[in-house]
Amino acid sequence: QVQLVESGGGLVQPGGSLRLSCAASGSIFSINAMGWYRQAPGKQRELVAAITSGGSTNYADSVKGRFTISRDNAKKMVYLQMNRMKFEDTAVYYCNKVPRPAVGSWGQGTQVIVSS
């Protein structure tokens, strides 16, 4: 069980970059895989990036090669570096555990809008 606060979203032009941050609390943070999820209007929430406690990463095909997830276990932080952003990256981004997100720990997310 973790408490999560996302930040770093905003308006960015296509091709631009943003870096999202997730501040987490909870005793199990360091032993759980964490991930970034996103939900676009009218679409289901999807997992776009995940990182294990040991640093292994996985990405959805839609973001592979453009996004990089990282974590700092000492600071209980998870990051998502988003490069070469596309219109379809527009969504509210959330962080949570992977593969079993903590139902009671969803934050408000941080909104990312890719627009020219």
PDB file of N, CA, C and O in Angstrom, residues 23-94:
ATOM      1  N   ALA A  23       6.046  10.812  -6.382  1.00  0.00           N
ATOM      2  CA  ALA A  23       6.514  10.672  -5.011  1.00  0.00           C
ATOM      3  C   ALA A  23       5.655   9.635  -4.321  1.00  0.00           C
ATOM      4  O   ALA A  23       4.435   9.760  -4.279  1.00  0.00           O
ATOM      5  N   ALA A  24       6.293   8.626  -3.788  1.00  0.00           N
ATOM      6  CA  ALA A  24       5.582   7.508  -3.193  1.00  0.00           C
ATOM      7  C   ALA A  24       5.927   7.366  -1.727  1.00  0.00           C
ATOM      8  O   ALA A  24       7.042   7.673  -1.294  1.00  0.00           O
ATOM      9  N   SER A  25       4.963   6.886  -0.990  1.00  0.00           N
ATOM     10  CA  SER A  25       5.196   6.544   0.400  1.00  0.00           C
ATOM     11  C   SER A  25       4.661   5.145   0.649  1.00  0.00           C
ATOM     12  O   SER A  25       3.740   4.687  -0.033  1.00  0.00           O
ATOM     13  N   GLY A  26       5.245   4.480   1.613  1.00  0.00           N
ATOM     14  CA  GLY A  26       4.834   3.127   1.907  1.00  0.00           C
ATOM     15  C   GLY A  26       6.025   2.224   2.103  1.00  0.00           C
ATOM     16  O   GLY A  26       7.031   2.359   1.396  1.00  0.00           O
ATOM     17  N   SER A  27       5.885   1.304   2.999  1.00  0.00           N
ATOM     18  CA  SER A  27       7.009   0.457   3.363  1.00  0.00           C
ATOM     19  C   SER A  27       7.394  -0.555   2.297  1.00  0.00           C
ATOM     20  O   SER A  27       8.505  -1.093   2.330  1.00  0.00           O
ATOM     21  N   ILE A  28       6.502  -0.818   1.348  1.00  0.00           N
ATOM     22  CA  ILE A  28       6.781  -1.839   0.350  1.00  0.00           C
ATOM     23  C   ILE A  28       7.284  -1.262  -0.971  1.00  0.00           C
ATOM     24  O   ILE A  28       7.473  -2.004  -1.931  1.00  0.00           O
ATOM     25  N   PHE A  29       7.522   0.030  -1.019  1.00  0.00           N
ATOM     26  CA  PHE A  29       7.936   0.645  -2.270  1.00  0.00           C
ATOM     27  C   PHE A  29       9.166  -0.023  -2.859  1.00  0.00           C
ATOM     28  O   PHE A  29       9.211  -0.341  -4.046  1.00  0.00           O
ATOM     29  N   SER A  30      10.163  -0.237  -2.049  1.00  0.00           N
ATOM     30  CA  SER A  30      11.441  -0.708  -2.544  1.00  0.00           C
ATOM     31  C   SER A  30      11.415  -2.146  -3.043  1.00  0.00           C
ATOM     32  O   SER A  30      12.336  -2.559  -3.748  1.00  0.00           O
ATOM     33  N   ILE A  31      10.396  -2.908  -2.706  1.00  0.00           N
ATOM     34  CA  ILE A  31      10.334  -4.297  -3.134  1.00  0.00           C
ATOM     35  C   ILE A  31       9.258  -4.541  -4.181  1.00  0.00           C
ATOM     36  O   ILE A  31       9.014  -5.688  -4.563  1.00  0.00           O
ATOM     37  N   ASN A  32       8.637  -3.505  -4.639  1.00  0.00           N
ATOM     38  CA  ASN A  32       7.591  -3.627  -5.639  1.00  0.00           C
ATOM     39  C   ASN A  32       8.007  -3.012  -6.958  1.00  0.00           C
ATOM     40  O   ASN A  32       8.706  -1.996  -6.993  1.00  0.00           O
ATOM     41  N   ALA A  33       7.555  -3.644  -8.009  1.00  0.00           N
ATOM     42  CA  ALA A  33       7.657  -2.998  -9.305  1.00  0.00           C
ATOM     43  C   ALA A  33       6.697  -1.814  -9.346  1.00  0.00           C
ATOM     44  O   ALA A  33       5.609  -1.856  -8.769  1.00  0.00           O
ATOM     45  N   MET A  34       7.106  -0.770 -10.019  1.00  0.00           N
ATOM     46  CA  MET A  34       6.287   0.420 -10.155  1.00  0.00           C
ATOM     47  C   MET A  34       6.099   0.720 -11.630  1.00  0.00           C
ATOM     48  O   MET A  34       6.908   0.329 -12.472  1.00  0.00           O
ATOM     49  N   GLY A  35       5.039   1.416 -11.914  1.00  0.00           N
ATOM     50  CA  GLY A  35       4.776   1.731 -13.298  1.00  0.00           C
ATOM     51  C   GLY A  35       4.054   3.041 -13.473  1.00  0.00           C
ATOM     52  O   GLY A  35       3.509   3.619 -12.526  1.00  0.00           O
ATOM     53  N   TRP A  36       4.089   3.501 -14.700  1.00  0.00           N
ATOM     54  CA  TRP A  36       3.316   4.646 -15.118  1.00  0.00           C
ATOM     55  C   TRP A  36       2.161   4.172 -15.976  1.00  0.00           C
ATOM     56  O   TRP A  36       2.350   3.419 -16.935  1.00  0.00           O
ATOM     57  N   TYR A  37       0.986   4.607 -15.611  1.00  0.00           N
ATOM     58  CA  TYR A  37      -0.228   4.343 -16.353  1.00  0.00           C
ATOM     59  C   TYR A  37      -0.728   5.648 -16.950  1.00  0.00           C
ATOM     60  O   TYR A  37      -0.440   6.729 -16.438  1.00  0.00           O
ATOM     61  N   ARG A  38      -1.496   5.540 -17.989  1.00  0.00           N
ATOM     62  CA  ARG A  38      -2.118   6.738 -18.528  1.00  0.00           C
ATOM     63  C   ARG A  38      -3.524   6.430 -18.992  1.00  0.00           C
ATOM     64  O   ARG A  38      -3.844   5.298 -19.353  1.00  0.00           O
ATOM     65  N   GLN A  39      -4.349   7.445 -18.965  1.00  0.00           N
ATOM     66  CA  GLN A  39      -5.714   7.316 -19.416  1.00  0.00           C
ATOM     67  C   GLN A  39      -6.089   8.537 -20.241  1.00  0.00           C
ATOM     68  O   GLN A  39      -6.080   9.661 -19.742  1.00  0.00           O
ATOM     69  N   ALA A  40      -6.381   8.288 -21.480  1.00  0.00           N
ATOM     70  CA  ALA A  40      -6.837   9.330 -22.377  1.00  0.00           C
ATOM     71  C   ALA A  40      -8.355   9.379 -22.343  1.00  0.00           C
ATOM     72  O   ALA A  40      -9.011   8.386 -22.020  1.00  0.00           O
ATOM     73  N   PRO A  41      -8.935  10.521 -22.677  1.00  0.00           N
ATOM     74  CA  PRO A  41     -10.393  10.632 -22.680  1.00  0.00           C
ATOM     75  C   PRO A  41     -11.051   9.567 -23.543  1.00  0.00           C
ATOM     76  O   PRO A  41     -10.656   9.356 -24.690  1.00  0.00           O
ATOM     77  N   GLY A  42     -12.027   8.885 -22.970  1.00  0.00           N
ATOM     78  CA  GLY A  42     -12.750   7.865 -23.701  1.00  0.00           C
ATOM     79  C   GLY A  42     -12.019   6.554 -23.872  1.00  0.00           C
ATOM     80  O   GLY A  42     -12.520   5.667 -24.572  1.00  0.00           O
ATOM     81  N   LYS A  43     -10.867   6.420 -23.263  1.00  0.00           N
ATOM     82  CA  LYS A  43     -10.081   5.206 -23.400  1.00  0.00           C
ATOM     83  C   LYS A  43      -9.818   4.569 -22.043  1.00  0.00           C
ATOM     84  O   LYS A  43      -9.914   5.224 -21.009  1.00  0.00           O
ATOM     85  N   GLN A  44      -9.492   3.298 -22.082  1.00  0.00           N
ATOM     86  CA  GLN A  44      -9.150   2.589 -20.862  1.00  0.00           C
ATOM     87  C   GLN A  44      -7.767   2.987 -20.381  1.00  0.00           C
ATOM     88  O   GLN A  44      -6.899   3.378 -21.164  1.00  0.00           O
ATOM     89  N   ARG A  45      -7.579   2.871 -19.090  1.00  0.00           N
ATOM     90  CA  ARG A  45      -6.262   3.101 -18.526  1.00  0.00           C
ATOM     91  C   ARG A  45      -5.304   2.029 -19.027  1.00  0.00           C
ATOM     92  O   ARG A  45      -5.661   0.850 -19.096  1.00  0.00           O
ATOM     93  N   GLU A  46      -4.117   2.426 -19.372  1.00  0.00           N
ATOM     94  CA  GLU A  46      -3.132   1.489 -19.859  1.00  0.00           C
ATOM     95  C   GLU A  46      -1.799   1.702 -19.160  1.00  0.00           C
ATOM     96  O   GLU A  46      -1.435   2.821 -18.811  1.00  0.00           O
ATOM     97  N   LEU A  47      -1.107   0.619 -18.990  1.00  0.00           N
ATOM     98  CA  LEU A  47       0.238   0.669 -18.443  1.00  0.00           C
ATOM     99  C   LEU A  47       1.208   0.955 -19.580  1.00  0.00           C
ATOM    100  O   LEU A  47       1.236   0.223 -20.573  1.00  0.00           O
ATOM    101  N   VAL A  48       1.995   1.995 -19.442  1.00  0.00           N
ATOM    102  CA  VAL A  48       2.909   2.360 -20.511  1.00  0.00           C
ATOM    103  C   VAL A  48       4.359   2.049 -20.189  1.00  0.00           C
ATOM    104  O   VAL A  48       5.170   1.890 -21.106  1.00  0.00           O
ATOM    105  N   ALA A  49       4.695   1.971 -18.923  1.00  0.00           N
ATOM    106  CA  ALA A  49       6.075   1.688 -18.540  1.00  0.00           C
ATOM    107  C   ALA A  49       6.104   1.084 -17.157  1.00  0.00           C
ATOM    108  O   ALA A  49       5.307   1.448 -16.294  1.00  0.00           O
ATOM    109  N   ALA A  50       7.022   0.167 -16.934  1.00  0.00           N
ATOM    110  CA  ALA A  50       7.152  -0.481 -15.639  1.00  0.00           C
ATOM    111  C   ALA A  50       8.616  -0.695 -15.324  1.00  0.00           C
ATOM    112  O   ALA A  50       9.445  -0.868 -16.221  1.00  0.00           O
ATOM    113  N   ILE A  51       8.909  -0.695 -14.044  1.00  0.00           N
ATOM    114  CA  ILE A  51      10.274  -0.924 -13.594  1.00  0.00           C
ATOM    115  C   ILE A  51      10.238  -1.749 -12.326  1.00  0.00           C
ATOM    116  O   ILE A  51       9.475  -1.471 -11.407  1.00  0.00           O
ATOM    117  N   THR A  52      11.050  -2.780 -12.279  1.00  0.00           N
ATOM    118  CA  THR A  52      11.108  -3.641 -11.108  1.00  0.00           C
ATOM    119  C   THR A  52      11.970  -3.004 -10.036  1.00  0.00           C
ATOM    120  O   THR A  52      12.646  -1.993 -10.253  1.00  0.00           O
ATOM    121  N   SER A  53      11.947  -3.612  -8.870  1.00  0.00           N
ATOM    122  CA  SER A  53      12.775  -3.112  -7.785  1.00  0.00           C
ATOM    123  C   SER A  53      14.252  -3.159  -8.135  1.00  0.00           C
ATOM    124  O   SER A  53      15.038  -2.366  -7.607  1.00  0.00           O
ATOM    125  N   GLY A  54      14.617  -4.071  -9.018  1.00  0.00           N
ATOM    126  CA  GLY A  54      15.994  -4.200  -9.444  1.00  0.00           C
ATOM    127  C   GLY A  54      16.370  -3.368 -10.645  1.00  0.00           C
ATOM    128  O   GLY A  54      17.533  -3.368 -11.061  1.00  0.00           O
ATOM    129  N   GLY A  55      15.399  -2.674 -11.222  1.00  0.00           N
ATOM    130  CA  GLY A  55      15.696  -1.775 -12.316  1.00  0.00           C
ATOM    131  C   GLY A  55      15.393  -2.286 -13.707  1.00  0.00           C
ATOM    132  O   GLY A  55      15.651  -1.581 -14.686  1.00  0.00           O
ATOM    133  N   SER A  56      14.852  -3.485 -13.821  1.00  0.00           N
ATOM    134  CA  SER A  56      14.457  -3.978 -15.132  1.00  0.00           C
ATOM    135  C   SER A  56      13.215  -3.231 -15.607  1.00  0.00           C
ATOM    136  O   SER A  56      12.310  -2.970 -14.818  1.00  0.00           O
ATOM    137  N   THR A  57      13.166  -2.926 -16.879  1.00  0.00           N
ATOM    138  CA  THR A  57      12.083  -2.109 -17.409  1.00  0.00           C
ATOM    139  C   THR A  57      11.345  -2.796 -18.539  1.00  0.00           C
ATOM    140  O   THR A  57      11.889  -3.659 -19.232  1.00  0.00           O
ATOM    141  N   ASN A  58      10.103  -2.396 -18.707  1.00  0.00           N
ATOM    142  CA  ASN A  58       9.271  -2.827 -19.811  1.00  0.00           C
ATOM    143  C   ASN A  58       8.426  -1.646 -20.255  1.00  0.00           C
ATOM    144  O   ASN A  58       8.043  -0.812 -19.444  1.00  0.00           O
ATOM    145  N   TYR A  59       8.128  -1.623 -21.542  1.00  0.00           N
ATOM    146  CA  TYR A  59       7.383  -0.515 -22.111  1.00  0.00           C
ATOM    147  C   TYR A  59       6.312  -1.016 -23.052  1.00  0.00           C
ATOM    148  O   TYR A  59       6.475  -2.036 -23.722  1.00  0.00           O
ATOM    149  N   ALA A  60       5.227  -0.283 -23.095  1.00  0.00           N
ATOM    150  CA  ALA A  60       4.233  -0.533 -24.118  1.00  0.00           C
ATOM    151  C   ALA A  60       4.822  -0.191 -25.474  1.00  0.00           C
ATOM    152  O   ALA A  60       5.672   0.697 -25.598  1.00  0.00           O
ATOM    153  N   ASP A  61       4.369  -0.899 -26.484  1.00  0.00           N
ATOM    154  CA  ASP A  61       4.891  -0.660 -27.824  1.00  0.00           C
ATOM    155  C   ASP A  61       4.705   0.793 -28.262  1.00  0.00           C
ATOM    156  O   ASP A  61       5.527   1.334 -29.011  1.00  0.00           O
ATOM    157  N   SER A  62       3.656   1.417 -27.785  1.00  0.00           N
ATOM    158  CA  SER A  62       3.349   2.773 -28.203  1.00  0.00           C
ATOM    159  C   SER A  62       4.371   3.801 -27.731  1.00  0.00           C
ATOM    160  O   SER A  62       4.464   4.888 -28.308  1.00  0.00           O
ATOM    161  N   VAL A  63       5.118   3.469 -26.691  1.00  0.00           N
ATOM    162  CA  VAL A  63       6.074   4.423 -26.143  1.00  0.00           C
ATOM    163  C   VAL A  63       7.508   3.921 -26.188  1.00  0.00           C
ATOM    164  O   VAL A  63       8.433   4.691 -25.879  1.00  0.00           O
ATOM    165  N   LYS A  64       7.707   2.699 -26.559  1.00  0.00           N
ATOM    166  CA  LYS A  64       9.043   2.119 -26.566  1.00  0.00           C
ATOM    167  C   LYS A  64       9.974   2.923 -27.469  1.00  0.00           C
ATOM    168  O   LYS A  64       9.631   3.251 -28.601  1.00  0.00           O
ATOM    169  N   GLY A  65      11.133   3.221 -26.936  1.00  0.00           N
ATOM    170  CA  GLY A  65      12.099   4.013 -27.668  1.00  0.00           C
ATOM    171  C   GLY A  65      11.974   5.498 -27.444  1.00  0.00           C
ATOM    172  O   GLY A  65      12.888   6.247 -27.801  1.00  0.00           O
ATOM    173  N   ARG A  66      10.867   5.926 -26.866  1.00  0.00           N
ATOM    174  CA  ARG A  66      10.647   7.345 -26.613  1.00  0.00           C
ATOM    175  C   ARG A  66      10.603   7.682 -25.133  1.00  0.00           C
ATOM    176  O   ARG A  66      11.016   8.764 -24.737  1.00  0.00           O
ATOM    177  N   PHE A  67      10.074   6.768 -24.331  1.00  0.00           N
ATOM    178  CA  PHE A  67       9.922   6.999 -22.897  1.00  0.00           C
ATOM    179  C   PHE A  67      10.934   6.171 -22.126  1.00  0.00           C
ATOM    180  O   PHE A  67      11.287   5.060 -22.539  1.00  0.00           O
ATOM    181  N   THR A  68      11.366   6.701 -21.002  1.00  0.00           N
ATOM    182  CA  THR A  68      12.267   5.989 -20.116  1.00  0.00           C
ATOM    183  C   THR A  68      11.775   6.116 -18.683  1.00  0.00           C
ATOM    184  O   THR A  68      11.605   7.227 -18.177  1.00  0.00           O
ATOM    185  N   ILE A  69      11.555   4.985 -18.052  1.00  0.00           N
ATOM    186  CA  ILE A  69      11.147   4.975 -16.655  1.00  0.00           C
ATOM    187  C   ILE A  69      12.371   4.726 -15.787  1.00  0.00           C
ATOM    188  O   ILE A  69      13.270   3.964 -16.159  1.00  0.00           O
ATOM    189  N   SER A  70      12.409   5.376 -14.648  1.00  0.00           N
ATOM    190  CA  SER A  70      13.496   5.177 -13.706  1.00  0.00           C
ATOM    191  C   SER A  70      12.957   5.318 -12.292  1.00  0.00           C
ATOM    192  O   SER A  70      11.836   5.791 -12.083  1.00  0.00           O
ATOM    193  N   ARG A  71      13.754   4.907 -11.336  1.00  0.00           N
ATOM    194  CA  ARG A  71      13.319   5.005  -9.948  1.00  0.00           C
ATOM    195  C   ARG A  71      14.501   5.286  -9.052  1.00  0.00           C
ATOM    196  O   ARG A  71      15.643   4.931  -9.360  1.00  0.00           O
ATOM    197  N   ASP A  72      14.204   5.898  -7.938  1.00  0.00           N
ATOM    198  CA  ASP A  72      15.186   6.150  -6.899  1.00  0.00           C
ATOM    199  C   ASP A  72      14.576   5.605  -5.624  1.00  0.00           C
ATOM    200  O   ASP A  72      13.719   6.240  -5.010  1.00  0.00           O
ATOM    201  N   ASN A  73      14.988   4.419  -5.247  1.00  0.00           N
ATOM    202  CA  ASN A  73      14.378   3.765  -4.098  1.00  0.00           C
ATOM    203  C   ASN A  73      14.647   4.504  -2.795  1.00  0.00           C
ATOM    204  O   ASN A  73      13.806   4.511  -1.898  1.00  0.00           O
ATOM    205  N   ALA A  74      15.812   5.108  -2.689  1.00  0.00           N
ATOM    206  CA  ALA A  74      16.140   5.844  -1.481  1.00  0.00           C
ATOM    207  C   ALA A  74      15.213   7.033  -1.285  1.00  0.00           C
ATOM    208  O   ALA A  74      14.828   7.366  -0.161  1.00  0.00           O
ATOM    209  N   LYS A  75      14.859   7.683  -2.387  1.00  0.00           N
ATOM    210  CA  LYS A  75      13.974   8.841  -2.323  1.00  0.00           C
ATOM    211  C   LYS A  75      12.508   8.474  -2.505  1.00  0.00           C
ATOM    212  O   LYS A  75      11.643   9.350  -2.399  1.00  0.00           O
ATOM    213  N   LYS A  76      12.245   7.212  -2.789  1.00  0.00           N
ATOM    214  CA  LYS A  76      10.889   6.749  -3.070  1.00  0.00           C
ATOM    215  C   LYS A  76      10.262   7.554  -4.198  1.00  0.00           C
ATOM    216  O   LYS A  76       9.132   8.050  -4.092  1.00  0.00           O
ATOM    217  N   MET A  77      10.996   7.666  -5.268  1.00  0.00           N
ATOM    218  CA  MET A  77      10.561   8.423  -6.427  1.00  0.00           C
ATOM    219  C   MET A  77      10.601   7.546  -7.673  1.00  0.00           C
ATOM    220  O   MET A  77      11.481   6.694  -7.817  1.00  0.00           O
ATOM    221  N   VAL A  78       9.652   7.778  -8.543  1.00  0.00           N
ATOM    222  CA  VAL A  78       9.617   7.156  -9.854  1.00  0.00           C
ATOM    223  C   VAL A  78       9.493   8.263 -10.887  1.00  0.00           C
ATOM    224  O   VAL A  78       8.739   9.218 -10.686  1.00  0.00           O
ATOM    225  N   TYR A  79      10.207   8.108 -11.979  1.00  0.00           N
ATOM    226  CA  TYR A  79      10.228   9.143 -13.001  1.00  0.00           C
ATOM    227  C   TYR A  79       9.860   8.560 -14.349  1.00  0.00           C
ATOM    228  O   TYR A  79      10.034   7.373 -14.614  1.00  0.00           O
ATOM    229  N   LEU A  80       9.366   9.417 -15.197  1.00  0.00           N
ATOM    230  CA  LEU A  80       9.103   9.044 -16.574  1.00  0.00           C
ATOM    231  C   LEU A  80       9.595  10.160 -17.472  1.00  0.00           C
ATOM    232  O   LEU A  80       9.009  11.248 -17.495  1.00  0.00           O
ATOM    233  N   GLN A  81      10.664   9.891 -18.179  1.00  0.00           N
ATOM    234  CA  GLN A  81      11.176  10.826 -19.163  1.00  0.00           C
ATOM    235  C   GLN A  81      10.491  10.542 -20.486  1.00  0.00           C
ATOM    236  O   GLN A  81      10.568   9.427 -21.002  1.00  0.00           O
ATOM    237  N   MET A  82       9.830  11.532 -21.019  1.00  0.00           N
ATOM    238  CA  MET A  82       9.074  11.386 -22.249  1.00  0.00           C
ATOM    239  C   MET A  82       9.702  12.278 -23.309  1.00  0.00           C
ATOM    240  O   MET A  82       9.744  13.497 -23.152  1.00  0.00           O
ATOM    241  N   ASN A  83      10.178  11.658 -24.359  1.00  0.00           N
ATOM    242  CA  ASN A  83      10.817  12.370 -25.454  1.00  0.00           C
ATOM    243  C   ASN A  83      10.062  12.143 -26.749  1.00  0.00           C
ATOM    244  O   ASN A  83       9.310  11.182 -26.886  1.00  0.00           O
ATOM    245  N   ARG A  84      10.298  13.015 -27.692  1.00  0.00           N
ATOM    246  CA  ARG A  84       9.672  12.926 -29.018  1.00  0.00           C
ATOM    247  C   ARG A  84       8.181  12.672 -28.882  1.00  0.00           C
ATOM    248  O   ARG A  84       7.631  11.753 -29.489  1.00  0.00           O
ATOM    249  N   MET A  85       7.553  13.506 -28.115  1.00  0.00           N
ATOM    250  CA  MET A  85       6.165  13.282 -27.767  1.00  0.00           C
ATOM    251  C   MET A  85       5.238  13.492 -28.958  1.00  0.00           C
ATOM    252  O   MET A  85       5.510  14.289 -29.862  1.00  0.00           O
ATOM    253  N   LYS A  86       4.149  12.748 -28.925  1.00  0.00           N
ATOM    254  CA  LYS A  86       3.168  12.738 -29.993  1.00  0.00           C
ATOM    255  C   LYS A  86       1.805  13.146 -29.456  1.00  0.00           C
ATOM    256  O   LYS A  86       1.552  13.082 -28.257  1.00  0.00           O
ATOM    257  N   PHE A  87       0.929  13.541 -30.369  1.00  0.00           N
ATOM    258  CA  PHE A  87      -0.420  13.917 -29.966  1.00  0.00           C
ATOM    259  C   PHE A  87      -1.085  12.817 -29.152  1.00  0.00           C
ATOM    260  O   PHE A  87      -1.806  13.109 -28.183  1.00  0.00           O
ATOM    261  N   GLU A  88      -0.871  11.581 -29.523  1.00  0.00           N
ATOM    262  CA  GLU A  88      -1.518  10.471 -28.849  1.00  0.00           C
ATOM    263  C   GLU A  88      -0.988  10.202 -27.452  1.00  0.00           C
ATOM    264  O   GLU A  88      -1.512   9.343 -26.741  1.00  0.00           O
ATOM    265  N   ASP A  89       0.039  10.914 -27.038  1.00  0.00           N
ATOM    266  CA  ASP A  89       0.514  10.821 -25.664  1.00  0.00           C
ATOM    267  C   ASP A  89      -0.335  11.649 -24.704  1.00  0.00           C
ATOM    268  O   ASP A  89      -0.135  11.577 -23.489  1.00  0.00           O
ATOM    269  N   THR A  90      -1.233  12.429 -25.230  1.00  0.00           N
ATOM    270  CA  THR A  90      -2.108  13.241 -24.396  1.00  0.00           C
ATOM    271  C   THR A  90      -2.953  12.345 -23.497  1.00  0.00           C
ATOM    272  O   THR A  90      -3.675  11.474 -23.974  1.00  0.00           O
ATOM    273  N   ALA A  91      -2.849  12.546 -22.199  1.00  0.00           N
ATOM    274  CA  ALA A  91      -3.549  11.709 -21.234  1.00  0.00           C
ATOM    275  C   ALA A  91      -3.257  12.230 -19.839  1.00  0.00           C
ATOM    276  O   ALA A  91      -2.397  13.099 -19.648  1.00  0.00           O
ATOM    277  N   VAL A  92      -3.973  11.686 -18.885  1.00  0.00           N
ATOM    278  CA  VAL A  92      -3.617  11.866 -17.494  1.00  0.00           C
ATOM    279  C   VAL A  92      -2.731  10.701 -17.095  1.00  0.00           C
ATOM    280  O   VAL A  92      -3.092   9.543 -17.318  1.00  0.00           O
ATOM    281  N   TYR A  93      -1.600  10.998 -16.519  1.00  0.00           N
ATOM    282  CA  TYR A  93      -0.620   9.987 -16.176  1.00  0.00           C
ATOM    283  C   TYR A  93      -0.623   9.730 -14.679  1.00  0.00           C
ATOM    284  O   TYR A  93      -0.620  10.658 -13.876  1.00  0.00           O
ATOM    285  N   TYR A  94      -0.594   8.465 -14.322  1.00  0.00           N
ATOM    286  CA  TYR A  94      -0.609   8.028 -12.939  1.00  0.00           C
ATOM    287  C   TYR A  94       0.548   7.067 -12.699  1.00  0.00           C
ATOM    288  O   TYR A  94       0.959   6.349 -13.608  1.00  0.00           O
TER     289      TYR A  94
END
